[in-house]
């Protein structure tokens, strides 16, 4: 049995059901770094694998808050501080009923490597709660955020751990969290990113993840000698922060995004999506995508329960480039086969780990350009770090400066990933390239700082 198989067996034994998703993320990294471990035993001598797969700490706490009918509600809050070898812990907060320790360990683990790829001084973390903001009033969201911060503030700080948004957490929630942090600590400091612009948020942070995904895809297509996105039909899933800004940048570069989805169903508008309407429905009214067809009856709406067996309606639509931007494991092997049969050229992960391992294998064995999440969606956390820099210097950068730095960061990540893949004999495999390049960076830092 090889060393990778031995390590996987060891961790498999410890894996409980909640950790299954974490194990999926870990296994992908371990398989990629096999050639690195085999070429040099320094990482084994320093027990880097064993140290890297266990978070530095997991904070778990009760969040009690009062709803609009004066009943007490209880949720669980978490912060998984995974690794700070390269800088302060950094990563988003997710508010969604599916949040548990395993989900946050998977996201925190991925964040270590994503943050390393940006080349910026940030470690990896993730947090959140099983609180569901859907259907809650503004006041209830504010009450929940205040109660959540009452505990969380003890563990964070601008040089300690800097949370941001993720599913269910946007600038509204970050605003309330920041307000409560300030009230408790009396400190006006860059302890959270993704803040509203008026109190220290960076320009372009809301757009950064989606724009970055498109910048990365353009860079990858160029390196792989494929045609650019201009004029090409693209399929996007999700209808949240990442999906809507991916769609926006796709229009900017002259592509034609035709699909999007939410947790209840998906839209296919063959003439190109009406982005203004989508923003009105999802960002302002926080309503269902089904409303889209009231304004565009010629578009198609497919409710989730009518999706073809095991497949997703979005991925049945023929396209040049696909952008899964909703959630983990949303794109299955069946979806991958549909995309491949319809001639897809590139797949870029806007969400964190949206493609199942089987789907990824199908893409790789059919020579589809595949951009893994930890590289393709790193633009969000990169601009978060720009926000930390601006806050520390009490400065404000203009839109053009942030955009140029984001574009350059995505280009650099793409180049480094492609070059690493080539150096390790797996040219064109951006998963192995991303995992090897980022693992090396974190592991070398861990070796230099001692045990
Ligand atoms: P949002 O909460 O803004 O949007 C999530 C979207 O996905 C919503 O449209 C939601 O539908 C839809 N969705 C469909 N199925 C699910 C499901 N099972 N669970 C959760 N959402 C579902 O989140 P973001 O756009 O911020 O995040 C999307 C993905 O991108 C996540 O994987 C996140 O980790 C990743 N990401 C986010 C970054 C950021 O800066 N925000 C940075 C990097 C990655 P509905 O509207 O019905 O809820
Ligand atoms: O998954 C992610 O990279 C995020 N949710 C953004 C993290 C951040 O700190 O901006």
mmCIF file of N, CA and C in Angstrom, residues 119-236:
data_model
loop_
_atom_site.group_PDB
_atom_site.id
_atom_site.type_symbol
_atom_site.label_atom_id
_atom_site.label_comp_id
_atom_site.label_asym_id
_atom_site.label_seq_id
_atom_site.Cartn_x
_atom_site.Cartn_y
_atom_site.Cartn_z
ATOM 1 N N UNK A 119 -1.413 34.181 -2.840
ATOM 2 C CA UNK A 119 -0.098 34.793 -2.611
ATOM 3 C C UNK A 119 -0.181 35.877 -1.537
ATOM 4 N N UNK A 120 -1.326 36.004 -0.867
ATOM 5 C CA UNK A 120 -1.513 37.059 0.132
ATOM 6 C C UNK A 120 -1.358 36.448 1.536
ATOM 7 N N UNK A 121 -1.038 37.269 2.554
ATOM 8 C CA UNK A 121 -0.753 36.719 3.894
ATOM 9 C C UNK A 121 -2.023 36.392 4.680
ATOM 10 N N UNK A 122 -2.706 35.321 4.323
ATOM 11 C CA UNK A 122 -3.933 34.932 5.022
ATOM 12 C C UNK A 122 -3.978 33.411 5.243
ATOM 13 N N UNK A 123 -4.363 33.020 6.456
ATOM 14 C CA UNK A 123 -4.555 31.610 6.795
ATOM 15 C C UNK A 123 -5.976 31.193 6.455
ATOM 16 N N UNK A 124 -6.364 29.963 6.888
ATOM 17 C CA UNK A 124 -7.667 29.430 6.487
ATOM 18 C C UNK A 124 -8.611 29.191 7.648
ATOM 19 N N UNK A 125 -9.875 29.589 7.492
ATOM 20 C CA UNK A 125 -10.901 29.353 8.513
ATOM 21 C C UNK A 125 -12.281 29.374 7.866
ATOM 22 N N UNK A 126 -13.268 28.951 8.596
ATOM 23 C CA UNK A 126 -14.659 29.065 8.142
ATOM 24 C C UNK A 126 -15.545 29.020 9.370
ATOM 25 N N UNK A 127 -16.722 29.591 9.275
ATOM 26 C CA UNK A 127 -17.632 29.542 10.408
ATOM 27 C C UNK A 127 -19.059 29.674 9.961
ATOM 28 N N UNK A 128 -19.958 29.800 10.914
ATOM 29 C CA UNK A 128 -21.351 29.975 10.536
ATOM 30 C C UNK A 128 -22.297 29.391 11.544
ATOM 31 N N UNK A 129 -23.518 29.137 11.056
ATOM 32 C CA UNK A 129 -24.577 28.646 11.933
ATOM 33 C C UNK A 129 -25.652 27.946 11.123
ATOM 34 N N UNK A 130 -26.418 27.101 11.822
ATOM 35 C CA UNK A 130 -27.565 26.442 11.179
ATOM 36 C C UNK A 130 -28.775 27.373 11.117
ATOM 37 N N UNK A 131 -28.603 28.639 11.452
ATOM 38 C CA UNK A 131 -29.669 29.652 11.340
ATOM 39 C C UNK A 131 -30.048 29.823 9.870
ATOM 40 N N UNK A 132 -31.360 29.911 9.595
ATOM 41 C CA UNK A 132 -31.821 30.084 8.219
ATOM 42 C C UNK A 132 -32.385 31.499 8.044
ATOM 43 N N UNK A 133 -31.653 32.381 7.333
ATOM 44 C CA UNK A 133 -32.138 33.760 7.183
ATOM 45 C C UNK A 133 -33.402 33.856 6.311
ATOM 46 N N UNK A 134 -33.679 32.776 5.559
ATOM 47 C CA UNK A 134 -34.834 32.798 4.653
ATOM 48 C C UNK A 134 -36.139 32.958 5.437
ATOM 49 N N UNK A 135 -36.948 33.918 5.018
ATOM 50 C CA UNK A 135 -38.254 34.113 5.656
ATOM 51 C C UNK A 135 -38.175 34.900 6.962
ATOM 52 N N UNK A 136 -36.967 35.293 7.376
ATOM 53 C CA UNK A 136 -36.837 36.071 8.614
ATOM 54 C C UNK A 136 -36.930 37.563 8.282
ATOM 55 N N UNK A 137 -37.458 38.333 9.226
ATOM 56 C CA UNK A 137 -37.517 39.793 9.024
ATOM 57 C C UNK A 137 -36.101 40.360 9.199
ATOM 58 N N UNK A 138 -35.922 41.592 8.730
ATOM 59 C CA UNK A 138 -34.637 42.281 8.923
ATOM 60 C C UNK A 138 -34.267 42.327 10.392
ATOM 61 N N UNK A 139 -35.286 42.604 11.212
ATOM 62 C CA UNK A 139 -35.059 42.738 12.643
ATOM 63 C C UNK A 139 -34.597 41.409 13.248
ATOM 64 N N UNK A 140 -35.186 40.309 12.779
ATOM 65 C CA UNK A 140 -34.780 38.995 13.294
ATOM 66 C C UNK A 140 -33.340 38.674 12.877
ATOM 67 N N UNK A 141 -32.998 39.010 11.638
ATOM 68 C CA UNK A 141 -31.624 38.777 11.184
ATOM 69 C C UNK A 141 -30.660 39.595 12.047
ATOM 70 N N UNK A 142 -31.053 40.840 12.343
ATOM 71 C CA UNK A 142 -30.203 41.697 13.177
ATOM 72 C C UNK A 142 -30.048 41.093 14.578
ATOM 73 N N UNK A 143 -31.152 40.629 15.159
ATOM 74 C CA UNK A 143 -31.108 40.047 16.506
ATOM 75 C C UNK A 143 -30.211 38.805 16.515
ATOM 76 N N UNK A 144 -30.360 37.980 15.474
ATOM 77 C CA UNK A 144 -29.531 36.778 15.418
ATOM 78 C C UNK A 144 -28.050 37.167 15.318
ATOM 79 N N UNK A 145 -27.745 38.109 14.406
ATOM 80 C CA UNK A 145 -26.335 38.507 14.206
ATOM 81 C C UNK A 145 -25.736 39.055 15.497
ATOM 82 N N UNK A 146 -26.513 39.841 16.233
ATOM 83 C CA UNK A 146 -26.003 40.398 17.495
ATOM 84 C C UNK A 146 -25.684 39.268 18.474
ATOM 85 N N UNK A 147 -26.622 38.305 18.575
ATOM 86 C CA UNK A 147 -26.407 37.191 19.519
ATOM 87 C C UNK A 147 -25.205 36.348 19.093
ATOM 88 N N UNK A 148 -25.063 36.145 17.795
ATOM 89 C CA UNK A 148 -23.940 35.353 17.260
ATOM 90 C C UNK A 148 -22.613 36.049 17.605
ATOM 91 N N UNK A 149 -22.583 37.375 17.426
ATOM 92 C CA UNK A 149 -21.334 38.114 17.678
ATOM 93 C C UNK A 149 -20.998 38.191 19.169
ATOM 94 N N UNK A 150 -22.020 38.089 20.025
ATOM 95 C CA UNK A 150 -21.764 38.119 21.474
ATOM 96 C C UNK A 150 -20.756 37.041 21.856
ATOM 97 N N UNK A 151 -20.819 35.904 21.193
ATOM 98 C CA UNK A 151 -19.842 34.837 21.448
ATOM 99 C C UNK A 151 -18.620 34.972 20.550
ATOM 100 N N UNK A 152 -18.881 35.186 19.232
ATOM 101 C CA UNK A 152 -17.773 35.120 18.260
ATOM 102 C C UNK A 152 -16.681 36.154 18.527
ATOM 103 N N UNK A 153 -17.055 37.328 19.085
ATOM 104 C CA UNK A 153 -16.069 38.412 19.218
ATOM 105 C C UNK A 153 -14.863 38.011 20.054
ATOM 106 N N UNK A 154 -15.049 36.999 20.911
ATOM 107 C CA UNK A 154 -13.940 36.574 21.785
ATOM 108 C C UNK A 154 -12.806 35.924 21.007
ATOM 109 N N UNK A 155 -13.122 35.454 19.826
ATOM 110 C CA UNK A 155 -12.147 34.624 19.096
ATOM 111 C C UNK A 155 -11.586 35.298 17.851
ATOM 112 N N UNK A 156 -12.037 36.526 17.528
ATOM 113 C CA UNK A 156 -11.609 37.151 16.265
ATOM 114 C C UNK A 156 -10.897 38.475 16.521
ATOM 115 N N UNK A 157 -10.274 39.005 15.489
ATOM 116 C CA UNK A 157 -9.569 40.286 15.578
ATOM 117 C C UNK A 157 -8.824 40.509 14.271
ATOM 118 N N UNK A 158 -8.488 41.770 13.931
ATOM 119 C CA UNK A 158 -7.871 42.054 12.636
ATOM 120 C C UNK A 158 -6.565 41.299 12.380
ATOM 121 N N UNK A 159 -5.853 40.935 13.466
ATOM 122 C CA UNK A 159 -4.605 40.166 13.287
ATOM 123 C C UNK A 159 -4.773 38.738 13.803
ATOM 124 N N UNK A 160 -5.998 38.348 14.100
ATOM 125 C CA UNK A 160 -6.250 37.020 14.684
ATOM 126 C C UNK A 160 -7.061 36.173 13.713
ATOM 127 N N UNK A 161 -8.245 36.654 13.380
ATOM 128 C CA UNK A 161 -9.183 35.896 12.540
ATOM 129 C C UNK A 161 -10.189 36.903 11.989
ATOM 130 N N UNK A 162 -10.328 36.923 10.670
ATOM 131 C CA UNK A 162 -11.165 37.938 10.017
ATOM 132 C C UNK A 162 -12.254 37.262 9.176
ATOM 133 N N UNK A 163 -13.446 37.075 9.729
ATOM 134 C CA UNK A 163 -14.539 36.446 8.971
ATOM 135 C C UNK A 163 -15.088 37.356 7.863
ATOM 136 N N UNK A 164 -15.867 36.743 6.962
ATOM 137 C CA UNK A 164 -16.505 37.469 5.855
ATOM 138 C C UNK A 164 -17.821 36.753 5.552
ATOM 139 N N UNK A 165 -18.370 36.948 4.345
ATOM 140 C CA UNK A 165 -19.643 36.325 3.990
ATOM 141 C C UNK A 165 -19.473 34.983 3.285
ATOM 142 N N UNK A 166 -20.576 34.296 3.119
ATOM 143 C CA UNK A 166 -20.670 33.061 2.337
ATOM 144 C C UNK A 166 -22.176 32.864 2.136
ATOM 145 N N UNK A 167 -22.634 31.637 1.931
ATOM 146 C CA UNK A 167 -24.070 31.414 1.708
ATOM 147 C C UNK A 167 -24.873 32.005 2.886
ATOM 148 N N UNK A 168 -25.860 32.805 2.563
ATOM 149 C CA UNK A 168 -26.749 33.370 3.579
ATOM 150 C C UNK A 168 -26.152 34.540 4.344
ATOM 151 N N UNK A 169 -24.925 34.908 4.038
ATOM 152 C CA UNK A 169 -24.291 36.049 4.713
ATOM 153 C C UNK A 169 -23.756 37.013 3.666
ATOM 154 N N UNK A 170 -24.423 38.152 3.550
ATOM 155 C CA UNK A 170 -23.988 39.195 2.617
ATOM 156 C C UNK A 170 -23.721 40.471 3.395
ATOM 157 N N UNK A 171 -23.728 41.621 2.704
ATOM 158 C CA UNK A 171 -23.319 42.851 3.394
ATOM 159 C C UNK A 171 -24.323 43.242 4.486
ATOM 160 N N UNK A 172 -25.610 42.846 4.347
ATOM 161 C CA UNK A 172 -26.569 43.149 5.429
ATOM 162 C C UNK A 172 -26.118 42.478 6.726
ATOM 163 N N UNK A 173 -25.823 41.186 6.649
ATOM 164 C CA UNK A 173 -25.449 40.431 7.848
ATOM 165 C C UNK A 173 -24.103 40.919 8.394
ATOM 166 N N UNK A 174 -23.141 41.163 7.473
ATOM 167 C CA UNK A 174 -21.818 41.631 7.914
ATOM 168 C C UNK A 174 -21.964 42.994 8.605
ATOM 169 N N UNK A 175 -22.857 43.839 8.095
ATOM 170 C CA UNK A 175 -23.112 45.146 8.722
ATOM 171 C C UNK A 175 -23.582 44.973 10.162
ATOM 172 N N UNK A 176 -24.565 44.101 10.379
ATOM 173 C CA UNK A 176 -25.082 43.884 11.737
ATOM 174 C C UNK A 176 -24.004 43.269 12.641
ATOM 175 N N UNK A 177 -23.229 42.349 12.082
ATOM 176 C CA UNK A 177 -22.174 41.708 12.886
ATOM 177 C C UNK A 177 -21.124 42.736 13.289
ATOM 178 N N UNK A 178 -20.768 43.614 12.349
ATOM 179 C CA UNK A 178 -19.758 44.644 12.630
ATOM 180 C C UNK A 178 -20.281 45.607 13.701
ATOM 181 N N UNK A 179 -21.558 46.008 13.545
ATOM 182 C CA UNK A 179 -22.167 46.934 14.520
ATOM 183 C C UNK A 179 -22.078 46.360 15.932
ATOM 184 N N UNK A 180 -22.367 45.068 16.079
ATOM 185 C CA UNK A 180 -22.357 44.454 17.404
ATOM 186 C C UNK A 180 -20.914 44.333 17.932
ATOM 187 N N UNK A 181 -19.985 43.983 17.056
ATOM 188 C CA UNK A 181 -18.572 43.867 17.469
ATOM 189 C C UNK A 181 -18.090 45.213 18.028
ATOM 190 N N UNK A 182 -18.460 46.287 17.314
ATOM 191 C CA UNK A 182 -18.048 47.634 17.711
ATOM 192 C C UNK A 182 -18.652 47.984 19.080
ATOM 193 N N UNK A 183 -19.907 47.610 19.243
ATOM 194 C CA UNK A 183 -20.593 47.927 20.505
ATOM 195 C C UNK A 183 -19.923 47.189 21.681
ATOM 196 N N UNK A 184 -19.573 45.923 21.466
ATOM 197 C CA UNK A 184 -19.002 45.125 22.559
ATOM 198 C C UNK A 184 -17.571 45.567 22.875
ATOM 199 N N UNK A 185 -16.789 45.839 21.826
ATOM 200 C CA UNK A 185 -15.350 46.052 22.040
ATOM 201 C C UNK A 185 -14.944 47.527 22.022
ATOM 202 N N UNK A 186 -15.819 48.380 21.535
ATOM 203 C CA UNK A 186 -15.504 49.801 21.305
ATOM 204 C C UNK A 186 -14.382 49.978 20.283
ATOM 205 N N UNK A 187 -14.171 48.979 19.450
ATOM 206 C CA UNK A 187 -13.076 49.085 18.473
ATOM 207 C C UNK A 187 -13.625 49.187 17.058
ATOM 208 N N UNK A 188 -13.187 50.206 16.352
ATOM 209 C CA UNK A 188 -13.559 50.375 14.943
ATOM 210 C C UNK A 188 -12.371 49.869 14.139
ATOM 211 N N UNK A 189 -12.400 48.604 13.787
ATOM 212 C CA UNK A 189 -11.226 48.017 13.137
ATOM 213 C C UNK A 189 -11.648 46.965 12.117
ATOM 214 N N UNK A 190 -10.710 46.602 11.247
ATOM 215 C CA UNK A 190 -11.025 45.692 10.141
ATOM 216 C C UNK A 190 -11.143 44.243 10.567
ATOM 217 N N UNK A 191 -12.152 43.947 11.376
ATOM 218 C CA UNK A 191 -12.315 42.605 11.935
ATOM 219 C C UNK A 191 -13.168 41.701 11.052
ATOM 220 N N UNK A 192 -13.879 42.317 10.102
ATOM 221 C CA UNK A 192 -14.719 41.561 9.160
ATOM 222 C C UNK A 192 -14.489 42.167 7.786
ATOM 223 N N UNK A 193 -14.628 41.364 6.740
ATOM 224 C CA UNK A 193 -14.589 41.939 5.395
ATOM 225 C C UNK A 193 -15.919 41.682 4.698
ATOM 226 N N UNK A 194 -16.129 42.478 3.620
ATOM 227 C CA UNK A 194 -17.429 42.430 2.953
ATOM 228 C C UNK A 194 -18.381 43.393 3.634
ATOM 229 N N UNK A 195 -17.808 44.373 4.365
ATOM 230 C CA UNK A 195 -18.637 45.360 5.057
ATOM 231 C C UNK A 195 -19.293 46.282 4.022
ATOM 232 N N UNK A 196 -20.418 46.899 4.390
ATOM 233 C CA UNK A 196 -20.954 47.937 3.511
ATOM 234 C C UNK A 196 -19.900 49.020 3.287
ATOM 235 N N UNK A 197 -19.918 49.644 2.102
ATOM 236 C CA UNK A 197 -18.884 50.604 1.722
ATOM 237 C C UNK A 197 -18.763 51.760 2.722
ATOM 238 N N UNK A 198 -19.912 52.219 3.262
ATOM 239 C CA UNK A 198 -19.860 53.413 4.120
ATOM 240 C C UNK A 198 -19.069 53.209 5.403
ATOM 241 N N UNK A 199 -18.905 51.964 5.857
ATOM 242 C CA UNK A 199 -18.011 51.823 7.015
ATOM 243 C C UNK A 199 -16.860 50.848 6.777
ATOM 244 N N UNK A 200 -16.170 51.094 5.673
ATOM 245 C CA UNK A 200 -14.890 50.423 5.488
ATOM 246 C C UNK A 200 -14.872 49.260 4.524
ATOM 247 N N UNK A 201 -16.003 48.942 3.892
ATOM 248 C CA UNK A 201 -15.997 47.864 2.900
ATOM 249 C C UNK A 201 -15.220 48.274 1.665
ATOM 250 N N UNK A 202 -14.572 47.307 1.033
ATOM 251 C CA UNK A 202 -13.826 47.634 -0.191
ATOM 252 C C UNK A 202 -14.789 47.728 -1.362
ATOM 253 N N UNK A 203 -14.519 48.679 -2.238
ATOM 254 C CA UNK A 203 -15.235 48.693 -3.509
ATOM 255 C C UNK A 203 -14.978 47.348 -4.172
ATOM 256 N N UNK A 204 -15.977 46.831 -4.873
ATOM 257 C CA UNK A 204 -15.858 45.584 -5.641
ATOM 258 C C UNK A 204 -15.812 44.308 -4.825
ATOM 259 N N UNK A 205 -15.876 44.376 -3.473
ATOM 260 C CA UNK A 205 -15.916 43.096 -2.746
ATOM 261 C C UNK A 205 -17.173 42.298 -3.110
ATOM 262 N N UNK A 206 -18.356 42.950 -3.228
ATOM 263 C CA UNK A 206 -19.527 42.132 -3.581
ATOM 264 C C UNK A 206 -19.387 41.440 -4.931
ATOM 265 N N UNK A 207 -18.727 42.103 -5.879
ATOM 266 C CA UNK A 207 -18.611 41.537 -7.229
ATOM 267 C C UNK A 207 -17.441 40.566 -7.367
ATOM 268 N N UNK A 208 -16.492 40.627 -6.407
ATOM 269 C CA UNK A 208 -15.158 40.047 -6.627
ATOM 270 C C UNK A 208 -15.136 38.555 -6.952
ATOM 271 N N UNK A 209 -15.949 37.761 -6.255
ATOM 272 C CA UNK A 209 -15.856 36.309 -6.489
ATOM 273 C C UNK A 209 -16.295 35.980 -7.914
ATOM 274 N N UNK A 210 -17.461 36.487 -8.296
ATOM 275 C CA UNK A 210 -17.997 36.193 -9.633
ATOM 276 C C UNK A 210 -17.109 36.758 -10.743
ATOM 277 N N UNK A 211 -16.667 38.006 -10.572
ATOM 278 C CA UNK A 211 -15.793 38.601 -11.601
ATOM 279 C C UNK A 211 -14.505 37.775 -11.705
ATOM 280 N N UNK A 212 -13.976 37.392 -10.534
ATOM 281 C CA UNK A 212 -12.727 36.633 -10.513
ATOM 282 C C UNK A 212 -12.865 35.296 -11.241
ATOM 283 N N UNK A 213 -14.011 34.658 -11.101
ATOM 284 C CA UNK A 213 -14.236 33.359 -11.766
ATOM 285 C C UNK A 213 -14.117 33.544 -13.287
ATOM 286 N N UNK A 214 -14.687 34.639 -13.778
ATOM 287 C CA UNK A 214 -14.640 34.869 -15.231
ATOM 288 C C UNK A 214 -13.211 35.260 -15.653
ATOM 289 N N UNK A 215 -12.535 36.080 -14.852
ATOM 290 C CA UNK A 215 -11.136 36.432 -15.184
ATOM 291 C C UNK A 215 -10.281 35.158 -15.246
ATOM 292 N N UNK A 216 -10.499 34.284 -14.263
ATOM 293 C CA UNK A 216 -9.712 33.040 -14.238
ATOM 294 C C UNK A 216 -10.005 32.201 -15.485
ATOM 295 N N UNK A 217 -11.288 32.095 -15.827
ATOM 296 C CA UNK A 217 -11.670 31.251 -16.967
ATOM 297 C C UNK A 217 -11.067 31.789 -18.265
ATOM 298 N N UNK A 218 -11.093 33.106 -18.422
ATOM 299 C CA UNK A 218 -10.504 33.711 -19.627
ATOM 300 C C UNK A 218 -9.003 33.385 -19.699
ATOM 301 N N UNK A 219 -8.334 33.497 -18.535
ATOM 302 C CA UNK A 219 -6.892 33.216 -18.503
ATOM 303 C C UNK A 219 -6.619 31.743 -18.838
ATOM 304 N N UNK A 220 -7.450 30.850 -18.283
ATOM 305 C CA UNK A 220 -7.263 29.406 -18.518
ATOM 306 C C UNK A 220 -7.507 29.068 -19.995
ATOM 307 N N UNK A 221 -8.560 29.631 -20.573
ATOM 308 C CA UNK A 221 -8.870 29.333 -21.980
ATOM 309 C C UNK A 221 -7.717 29.794 -22.880
ATOM 310 N N UNK A 222 -7.135 30.953 -22.532
ATOM 311 C CA UNK A 222 -6.014 31.466 -23.333
ATOM 312 C C UNK A 222 -4.810 30.523 -23.222
ATOM 313 N N UNK A 223 -4.485 30.119 -21.985
ATOM 314 C CA UNK A 223 -3.339 29.223 -21.790
ATOM 315 C C UNK A 223 -3.534 27.875 -22.491
ATOM 316 N N UNK A 224 -4.782 27.432 -22.564
ATOM 317 C CA UNK A 224 -5.073 26.124 -23.164
ATOM 318 C C UNK A 224 -5.410 26.228 -24.658
ATOM 319 N N UNK A 225 -5.152 27.417 -25.224
ATOM 320 C CA UNK A 225 -5.391 27.656 -26.664
ATOM 321 C C UNK A 225 -6.827 27.376 -27.102
ATOM 322 N N UNK A 226 -7.758 27.789 -26.258
ATOM 323 C CA UNK A 226 -9.189 27.667 -26.604
ATOM 324 C C UNK A 226 -9.737 29.061 -26.915
ATOM 325 N N UNK A 227 -10.866 29.084 -27.608
ATOM 326 C CA UNK A 227 -11.466 30.390 -27.940
ATOM 327 C C UNK A 227 -11.963 31.076 -26.670
ATOM 328 N N UNK A 228 -11.890 32.434 -26.635
ATOM 329 C CA UNK A 228 -12.379 33.157 -25.456
ATOM 330 C C UNK A 228 -13.902 33.083 -25.338
ATOM 331 N N UNK A 229 -14.414 33.663 -24.244
ATOM 332 C CA UNK A 229 -15.846 33.524 -23.944
ATOM 333 C C UNK A 229 -16.754 34.409 -24.805
ATOM 334 N N UNK A 230 -16.197 35.455 -25.410
ATOM 335 C CA UNK A 230 -17.033 36.405 -26.177
ATOM 336 C C UNK A 230 -17.884 35.661 -27.202
ATOM 337 N N UNK A 231 -19.175 35.937 -27.188
ATOM 338 C CA UNK A 231 -20.095 35.341 -28.154
ATOM 339 C C UNK A 231 -20.540 33.934 -27.807
ATOM 340 N N UNK A 232 -20.016 33.377 -26.714
ATOM 341 C CA UNK A 232 -20.315 31.969 -26.388
ATOM 342 C C UNK A 232 -21.476 31.855 -25.388
ATOM 343 N N UNK A 233 -22.271 30.787 -25.557
ATOM 344 C CA UNK A 233 -23.363 30.501 -24.626
ATOM 345 C C UNK A 233 -22.767 29.896 -23.346
ATOM 346 N N UNK A 234 -23.190 30.421 -22.204
ATOM 347 C CA UNK A 234 -22.667 29.924 -20.926
ATOM 348 C C UNK A 234 -23.818 29.538 -20.010
ATOM 349 N N UNK A 235 -23.606 28.483 -19.204
ATOM 350 C CA UNK A 235 -24.611 28.066 -18.221
ATOM 351 C C UNK A 235 -24.079 28.312 -16.818
ATOM 352 N N UNK A 236 -24.907 28.953 -16.003
ATOM 353 C CA UNK A 236 -24.541 29.259 -14.621
ATOM 354 C C UNK A 236 -25.602 28.617 -13.722
#
